[in-house]
Coordinates of C-alpha atoms in Angstrom, one line a residue:
M1 CA 18.3 -6.4 -24.9
A2 CA 18.3 -9.7 -23.1
R3 CA 14.9 -10.2 -21.6
C4 CA 13.8 -12.7 -18.9
D5 CA 11.8 -13.0 -15.8
I6 CA 11.9 -15.2 -12.7
D7 CA 9.3 -17.9 -12.7
D8 CA 6.9 -17.6 -9.7
C9 CA 9.3 -15.3 -8.1
F10 CA 7.3 -14.4 -4.9
D11 CA 6.3 -18.1 -4.4
S12 CA 9.8 -19.4 -4.9
I13 CA 12.0 -17.2 -2.8
P14 CA 13.5 -19.3 0.0
R15 CA 12.8 -17.7 3.3
W16 CA 15.8 -18.8 5.4
P17 CA 18.5 -17.4 3.1
L18 CA 16.4 -14.2 2.8
L19 CA 16.2 -13.8 6.6
R20 CA 19.9 -14.5 6.9
R21 CA 20.6 -11.7 4.4
L22 CA 18.3 -9.4 6.4
R23 CA 20.2 -10.2 9.6
E24 CA 23.4 -9.2 7.9
L25 CA 22.0 -5.8 7.1
V26 CA 19.7 -5.0 10.0
P27 CA 21.3 -5.1 13.5
D28 CA 17.9 -4.9 15.3
A29 CA 17.2 -8.5 16.3
E30 CA 13.6 -7.7 17.4
L31 CA 12.8 -6.1 14.1
V32 CA 14.2 -9.1 12.2
A33 CA 12.2 -11.5 14.4
L34 CA 9.0 -9.5 13.7
V35 CA 9.7 -9.7 9.9
E36 CA 10.2 -13.4 10.2
Q37 CA 6.8 -13.8 11.9
L38 CA 5.1 -11.8 9.2
V39 CA 6.8 -13.7 6.4
A40 CA 5.9 -17.1 8.0
R41 CA 2.3 -16.4 9.0
P42 CA -0.3 -18.5 7.2
V43 CA -2.7 -16.7 4.8
I44 CA -6.0 -18.2 3.9
G45 CA -6.2 -19.0 0.2
E46 CA -2.4 -19.1 -0.4
R47 CA -0.8 -22.5 -1.0
T48 CA 1.9 -23.5 1.4
N49 CA 5.3 -24.3 -0.1
G50 CA 7.5 -25.4 2.7
G51 CA 10.1 -22.8 3.5
R52 CA 9.5 -20.8 0.4
G53 CA 7.4 -17.9 -0.7
L54 CA 6.4 -14.3 0.2
H55 CA 2.8 -13.3 0.5
Q56 CA 1.3 -11.9 -2.7
G57 CA 0.1 -8.3 -2.2
G58 CA 2.0 -7.9 1.1
R59 CA 3.5 -4.5 1.8
L60 CA 6.8 -6.1 2.8
S61 CA 7.0 -8.6 0.0
P62 CA 8.4 -6.4 -2.8
L63 CA 11.0 -4.9 -0.4
L64 CA 12.1 -8.4 0.8
A65 CA 12.1 -9.7 -2.8
N66 CA 14.4 -6.9 -3.9
L67 CA 16.7 -7.5 -0.9
Y68 CA 17.0 -11.1 -1.9
L69 CA 17.5 -10.4 -5.7
D70 CA 20.1 -7.8 -5.0
T71 CA 22.6 -10.7 -4.8
F72 CA 21.5 -11.6 -8.4
D73 CA 22.0 -8.1 -9.6
R74 CA 25.4 -7.7 -8.0
A75 CA 26.6 -11.1 -9.4
L76 CA 25.9 -10.1 -13.0
M77 CA 27.4 -6.7 -12.5
R78 CA 30.6 -8.3 -11.3
L79 CA 30.6 -10.2 -14.6
G80 CA 30.4 -6.9 -16.4
H81 CA 26.7 -6.7 -17.2
R82 CA 24.3 -4.0 -16.2
V83 CA 21.0 -5.3 -14.9
V84 CA 17.8 -3.3 -15.2
R85 CA 15.3 -5.1 -12.9
Y86 CA 11.9 -4.2 -11.6
G87 CA 10.6 -6.9 -9.3
D88 CA 11.0 -10.2 -11.2
D89 CA 11.1 -8.4 -14.6
I90 CA 14.7 -8.3 -15.9
A91 CA 16.3 -6.5 -18.9
I92 CA 20.1 -6.6 -19.6
P93 CA 21.5 -4.4 -22.3
V94 CA 23.8 -6.3 -24.8
S95 CA 25.6 -5.4 -28.0
D96 CA 24.4 -8.3 -30.2
R97 CA 22.4 -11.5 -30.1
P98 CA 25.2 -14.0 -29.4
T99 CA 26.2 -11.9 -26.3
G100 CA 22.6 -11.8 -25.3
L101 CA 22.3 -15.6 -25.4
R102 CA 25.4 -16.0 -23.3
V103 CA 24.1 -13.4 -20.8
L104 CA 20.8 -15.3 -20.4
E105 CA 22.8 -18.5 -19.6
L106 CA 24.7 -16.6 -16.9
A107 CA 21.5 -15.1 -15.5
A108 CA 19.9 -18.6 -15.4
A109 CA 23.0 -19.9 -13.5
E110 CA 22.9 -17.0 -11.0
A111 CA 19.1 -17.5 -10.4
D112 CA 19.7 -21.2 -9.9
A113 CA 22.4 -20.4 -7.2
L114 CA 19.7 -18.5 -5.4
G115 CA 17.2 -21.4 -5.6
L116 CA 15.2 -19.7 -8.3
R117 CA 14.7 -20.3 -12.0
L118 CA 14.1 -18.2 -15.1
N119 CA 10.9 -18.5 -17.0
A120 CA 11.9 -20.8 -19.9
D121 CA 9.1 -19.4 -22.2
D122 CA 10.1 -15.7 -21.7
R123 CA 13.9 -15.8 -22.4
R124 CA 14.8 -13.9 -25.5
V125 CA 17.1 -11.3 -27.1
I126 CA 15.1 -8.5 -28.7
G127 CA 16.0 -5.2 -30.3
F128 CA 14.4 -1.8 -29.7
D129 CA 13.2 -1.6 -33.3
E130 CA 10.9 -4.5 -32.5
G131 CA 9.9 -3.1 -29.1
V132 CA 11.2 -4.4 -25.8
P133 CA 8.3 -5.4 -23.4
F134 CA 9.2 -4.4 -19.8
C135 CA 6.9 -3.9 -16.8
G136 CA 3.7 -3.9 -18.8
Q137 CA 5.1 -1.3 -21.3
V138 CA 6.7 -1.7 -24.7
V139 CA 9.9 0.4 -25.0
T140 CA 11.0 1.2 -28.6
A141 CA 13.8 3.3 -30.0
T142 CA 11.5 6.3 -30.1
S143 CA 10.0 5.9 -26.6
G144 CA 10.1 8.9 -24.4
S145 CA 10.8 9.0 -20.6
T146 CA 7.4 10.3 -19.7
A147 CA 5.9 9.7 -16.3
D148 CA 3.1 7.5 -17.9
A149 CA 5.8 5.2 -19.3
Q150 CA 7.5 4.6 -16.0
A151 CA 7.1 1.2 -14.4
K152 CA 4.3 0.7 -11.9
P153 CA 4.5 -1.3 -8.7
L154 CA 4.1 -5.1 -9.0
Q155 CA 0.6 -4.8 -7.6
G156 CA -1.2 -1.5 -7.0
T157 CA -4.4 0.4 -7.0
V158 CA -6.0 1.9 -10.1
F159 CA -7.9 5.1 -9.3
V160 CA -10.6 6.2 -11.8
T161 CA -11.8 9.8 -11.3
T162 CA -13.2 10.6 -14.8
Q163 CA -16.9 11.0 -14.6
G164 CA -18.7 8.8 -17.2
A165 CA -15.7 6.5 -17.8
L166 CA -16.2 2.8 -18.5
L167 CA -14.1 0.0 -17.2
R168 CA -13.8 -3.1 -19.4
V169 CA -11.4 -6.0 -20.0
K170 CA -9.7 -7.0 -23.3
G171 CA -7.7 -10.2 -22.9
E172 CA -5.6 -9.9 -19.8
R173 CA -5.7 -6.1 -19.7
L174 CA -7.9 -3.6 -17.8
R175 CA -9.0 -0.8 -20.1
V176 CA -10.5 2.5 -18.9
Q177 CA -12.3 4.4 -21.6
D178 CA -14.0 7.7 -21.8
G179 CA -16.0 7.4 -25.0
D180 CA -13.5 6.7 -27.8
R181 CA -10.6 7.9 -25.7
L182 CA -8.4 5.3 -23.9
L183 CA -7.4 6.6 -20.5
A184 CA -5.5 3.5 -19.2
N185 CA -4.5 0.1 -20.3
V186 CA -3.1 -2.0 -17.4
N187 CA -2.2 -5.7 -17.1
L188 CA -4.6 -7.3 -14.7
K189 CA -1.7 -9.1 -13.0
R190 CA -0.5 -5.7 -11.7
V191 CA -3.9 -4.7 -10.2
R192 CA -4.7 -5.4 -6.6
Q193 CA -7.6 -2.9 -6.2
I194 CA -9.7 -0.7 -8.4
V195 CA -11.3 2.5 -6.8
C196 CA -13.9 4.4 -8.7
F197 CA -15.0 7.9 -7.8
G198 CA -18.5 9.0 -8.7
R199 CA -20.2 8.0 -12.0
V200 CA -17.9 5.3 -13.3
G201 CA -19.4 2.3 -15.2
V202 CA -18.1 -1.3 -15.5
T203 CA -19.0 -4.2 -17.8
S204 CA -20.3 -7.5 -16.6
T205 CA -17.2 -9.2 -18.0
L206 CA -15.0 -7.0 -15.9
L207 CA -17.1 -7.8 -12.8
Q208 CA -16.7 -11.5 -13.4
R209 CA -12.9 -11.2 -14.1
V210 CA -12.1 -9.1 -11.0
V211 CA -14.1 -11.5 -8.8
E212 CA -12.3 -14.5 -10.2
R213 CA -8.9 -12.8 -9.7
G214 CA -9.7 -11.6 -6.2
I215 CA -9.3 -7.9 -7.2
E216 CA -11.2 -5.5 -4.9
L217 CA -13.5 -3.1 -6.7
A218 CA -14.8 -0.2 -4.7
W219 CA -16.9 2.9 -5.4
L220 CA -16.5 6.2 -3.5
Y221 CA -18.4 9.4 -3.8
E222 CA -16.5 12.2 -5.3
D223 CA -15.6 13.6 -1.8
G224 CA -14.1 10.3 -0.8
R225 CA -17.0 8.8 1.2
H226 CA -17.5 5.1 0.7
A227 CA -20.4 4.0 -1.5
A228 CA -20.1 0.3 -2.4
R229 CA -17.7 -2.6 -2.8
V230 CA -17.6 -5.7 -4.9
S231 CA -15.4 -8.6 -3.9
G232 CA -15.5 -12.4 -4.4
L233 CA -16.2 -15.0 -1.8
D234 CA -13.5 -14.8 0.8
G235 CA -13.5 -18.4 1.8
T236 CA -13.8 -17.5 5.5
D237 CA -12.8 -20.2 8.0
P238 CA -15.7 -20.4 10.5
E239 CA -13.3 -21.3 13.3
L240 CA -11.3 -18.2 12.6
R241 CA -14.4 -16.0 12.8
L242 CA -15.5 -17.8 16.0
A243 CA -12.1 -17.1 17.5
Q244 CA -12.4 -13.4 16.6
Y245 CA -15.9 -13.2 18.1
R246 CA -14.6 -14.9 21.3
A247 CA -11.7 -12.4 21.6
A248 CA -14.0 -9.4 21.0
G249 CA -16.5 -10.7 23.6
D250 CA -13.8 -11.2 26.2
D251 CA -13.4 -7.6 27.7
R252 CA -10.0 -8.3 29.2
R253 CA -8.6 -9.9 26.0
A254 CA -10.1 -7.1 23.8
L255 CA -8.6 -4.5 26.1
R256 CA -5.1 -6.1 25.8
I257 CA -5.4 -5.9 22.0
A258 CA -6.7 -2.4 22.1
R259 CA -3.8 -1.2 24.3
Q260 CA -1.4 -2.4 21.7
M261 CA -3.3 -0.7 18.9
V262 CA -3.3 2.6 20.8
A263 CA 0.4 2.2 21.8
G264 CA 1.3 1.6 18.1
K265 CA -0.6 4.7 17.1
V266 CA 1.0 7.0 19.7
T267 CA 4.5 5.5 18.8
N268 CA 3.9 6.4 15.1
M269 CA 2.7 9.9 16.0
R270 CA 5.9 10.4 17.9
V271 CA 8.0 9.2 15.0
G272 CA 6.2 11.6 12.7
L273 CA 6.8 14.6 14.9
L274 CA 10.5 13.7 15.4
R275 CA 11.0 13.5 11.6
A276 CA 9.2 16.8 11.1
A277 CA 11.3 18.4 13.9
R278 CA 14.5 17.3 12.3
A279 CA 13.4 18.5 8.9
Q280 CA 12.3 21.9 10.1
Q281 CA 15.0 22.2 12.8
A282 CA 12.3 23.0 15.3
P283 CA 13.3 21.7 18.8
E284 CA 10.0 22.8 20.3
L285 CA 8.3 20.0 18.2
A286 CA 10.8 17.5 19.6
E287 CA 9.7 18.4 23.1
R288 CA 6.2 17.1 22.4
Q289 CA 7.6 13.6 21.8
A290 CA 8.2 13.2 25.6
R291 CA 4.5 13.7 26.2
L292 CA 3.7 11.1 23.6
A293 CA 6.1 8.7 25.0
A294 CA 4.4 9.1 28.4
A295 CA 1.0 8.7 26.8
R296 CA 2.1 5.4 25.3
Q297 CA 3.2 4.0 28.7
S298 CA -0.1 5.2 30.2
A299 CA -2.1 3.5 27.4
L300 CA -0.3 0.2 28.0
A301 CA -1.3 0.4 31.6
A302 CA -4.9 1.4 31.1
D303 CA -7.4 -0.6 33.3
S304 CA -10.5 0.1 31.1
A305 CA -11.5 0.9 27.5
A306 CA -12.7 4.4 28.7
E307 CA -9.4 5.2 30.3
L308 CA -7.5 3.9 27.3
M309 CA -9.6 6.1 24.9
G310 CA -8.9 9.1 27.2
Y311 CA -5.2 8.7 26.8
E312 CA -5.6 8.2 23.1
G313 CA -7.7 11.3 22.7
S314 CA -5.3 13.5 24.7
A315 CA -2.3 12.3 22.7
T316 CA -4.1 12.8 19.4
R317 CA -5.1 16.4 20.2
G318 CA -1.5 17.2 21.1
Y319 CA -0.3 15.6 18.0
F320 CA -2.6 17.5 15.7
A321 CA -1.7 20.8 17.4
A322 CA 1.9 20.0 16.6
L323 CA 0.9 19.1 13.0
A324 CA -0.7 22.6 12.7
Q325 CA 2.5 24.2 13.7
I326 CA 4.4 22.1 11.1
L327 CA 2.1 23.1 8.2
G328 CA 1.9 26.8 9.1
P329 CA -1.0 29.2 9.4
E330 CA -1.6 29.7 5.7
W331 CA -3.4 26.3 5.6
G332 CA -6.0 27.3 8.3
F333 CA -5.5 24.0 10.1
T334 CA -5.9 24.2 13.9
S335 CA -7.3 20.8 14.9
R336 CA -8.8 17.6 13.5
Q337 CA -12.4 18.2 12.3
R338 CA -14.3 15.7 10.1
R339 CA -17.9 16.4 9.2
P340 CA -17.6 18.4 7.1
P341 CA -13.9 19.2 6.9
P342 CA -13.5 23.0 7.2
D343 CA -10.1 23.4 5.7
P344 CA -7.8 21.9 3.1
V345 CA -5.7 19.8 5.6
N346 CA -8.8 18.3 7.2
A347 CA -10.1 17.5 3.7
M348 CA -7.0 15.7 2.7
L349 CA -6.8 13.8 6.0
S350 CA -10.4 12.7 5.7
F351 CA -9.9 11.7 2.1
G352 CA -6.7 9.7 2.9
Y353 CA -8.2 8.0 5.9
T354 CA -11.2 6.8 3.8
L355 CA -8.9 5.3 1.2
L356 CA -6.7 3.7 3.9
T357 CA -9.8 2.2 5.7
N358 CA -11.0 0.8 2.3
E359 CA -7.7 -1.0 2.1
A360 CA -8.0 -2.3 5.6
V361 CA -11.5 -3.7 4.9
A362 CA -10.2 -5.6 1.9
A363 CA -7.2 -6.9 4.1
C364 CA -9.6 -8.1 6.8
Q365 CA -11.7 -10.0 4.2
L366 CA -8.7 -11.5 2.6
A367 CA -7.5 -12.7 6.0
G368 CA -10.9 -14.2 6.8
L369 CA -11.8 -11.7 9.6
D370 CA -15.0 -9.8 10.1
P371 CA -14.1 -6.1 9.4
Y372 CA -17.1 -4.9 11.4
L373 CA -16.2 -6.5 14.7
R374 CA -14.1 -4.1 16.8
M375 CA -11.5 -4.3 19.5
L376 CA -11.1 -0.6 20.0
H377 CA -13.8 1.4 18.2
S378 CA -17.3 1.1 19.4
P379 CA -19.5 -1.1 17.2
R380 CA -22.1 0.6 15.0
R381 CA -24.3 -0.5 12.2
N382 CA -22.4 -0.5 8.8
R383 CA -19.2 0.7 10.5
P384 CA -16.1 -1.3 9.7
S385 CA -14.8 -1.0 13.3
L386 CA -12.0 -3.6 13.0
A387 CA -10.7 -1.9 9.9
L388 CA -10.8 1.5 11.7
D389 CA -8.9 -0.2 14.6
L390 CA -6.2 -1.4 12.2
V391 CA -5.6 2.0 10.4
E392 CA -5.2 3.9 13.7
G393 CA -1.5 3.1 13.8
L394 CA -1.0 3.6 10.1
R395 CA -2.6 7.1 9.8
P396 CA 0.4 9.1 11.1
V397 CA 3.1 7.4 8.9
V398 CA 1.0 6.8 5.8
V399 CA -1.6 9.6 5.4
D400 CA -0.4 12.3 7.7
A401 CA 3.2 12.0 6.4
M402 CA 1.9 12.1 2.8
V403 CA -0.1 15.3 3.5
V404 CA 2.9 17.0 4.9
R405 CA 5.0 15.9 1.9
L406 CA 2.4 17.2 -0.6
V407 CA 2.2 20.5 1.2
R408 CA 6.0 21.0 1.6
T409 CA 6.7 20.1 -2.1
G410 CA 3.9 22.3 -3.4
Q411 CA 2.2 19.4 -5.2
V412 CA -1.0 20.6 -3.5
T413 CA -1.8 24.3 -2.7
P414 CA -4.7 26.0 -1.0
M415 CA -5.9 26.9 -4.6
N416 CA -6.7 23.2 -5.2
F417 CA -9.7 23.3 -2.9
A418 CA -13.3 24.5 -3.0
L419 CA -15.4 25.3 0.0
T420 CA -19.2 24.4 -0.1
E421 CA -21.8 24.9 2.6
D422 CA -23.0 21.4 2.7
R423 CA -19.9 19.4 2.1
G424 CA -17.2 21.7 3.5
C425 CA -13.8 21.8 1.9
R426 CA -13.1 19.6 -1.1
L427 CA -10.2 18.8 -3.4
D428 CA -10.5 19.9 -7.0
D429 CA -9.6 17.5 -9.9
H430 CA -5.9 18.6 -10.0
G431 CA -5.6 18.3 -6.2
R432 CA -7.3 14.9 -6.2
R433 CA -5.0 13.5 -8.9
A434 CA -1.9 14.8 -7.0
F435 CA -3.3 13.2 -3.8
L436 CA -4.0 9.8 -5.5
N437 CA -0.5 9.8 -7.1
G438 CA 0.9 10.4 -3.6
T439 CA -1.3 7.6 -2.2
N440 CA 0.1 5.1 -4.7
A441 CA 3.7 6.2 -3.9
A442 CA 3.0 5.9 -0.1
C443 CA 1.4 2.5 -0.4

């Protein structure tokens, strides 16, 4: 196997050729312009590199990197070589060592044609008897194709649910242990966030390492409620915070921003219902999209925050009524209820919204914004109002869509829940694992 990787892949991708390739494939000029703005936006803490680079940890970055590197894959395939690539990690099957060396030269030439270079220290031809490292795993001649051996995203979230587990570091790897049992062994380069549920311990060395690397470490109660967070100094720009405070303090400006947030949420609720209507061949669900389209226009024209929230509330109630119809009566879901969640669907929605809000808080801090200063939600002590504002539009297409998928595919069933008087309906261990696996897939 010829093994190599692209040196500083995300930081080295030239943006203009990437966007030109995107325009060739996507006819929607407005969408391409939006992607261009997202790619070019400055991020505090990231070095600028002229017209090169994609934001590390950005949701679009892996997709855009794969789009650009597709040219690399196709060029080698035309030369008769099959490319196995995950992100910037590349493996090319070869018959012998001389062939492998020639293939590495070809790969270097194709990377150079794209304005990239292969890592000179990580080019090698290696056999399966020795073990081929790929995506943080070592593949040997006896390796199986189990789910645990599959490649993980370039950067993702590690969820730890085992009570009494201990998180520690060894070299450049995060190790999760339960006594003498090793539960996980992950390269820290592939970890963006660690979320611990309940009684999970960490070593002081791990705390220091995650802070140095900018890895978010959060603790949640077992039912998903937020407990605590550890993060490094975010290097906030005071001028940016002052600009945020001025915008929040200007009622007219805050209302303009809030209108767009609500309009985005209603648009995504409408998209979710249209998808469900097509999947279930239920035209009566499609009829609701007209009401949501009207609600979006009304929200954009709202003259006050109270009027805006009225439109948002009405649209949301109609949306959840349609969601109840999609899921069916066996789930006992009739409307959105939070404290405590009375049924399995509300339990999953609350759990997913908490995880998504935790991500939004981390994103706000990374961007240098105050996650507690709102544009839409009313301010309240210890309430991350800006993070809640930002997740409003994402809930329908991230959490709600995932809940529908888990229900339809049978990955979660009503048997995976327990009902208690004080905390309402809660996921059991199997259901929580299925939900968290779905969360990583959705994010």
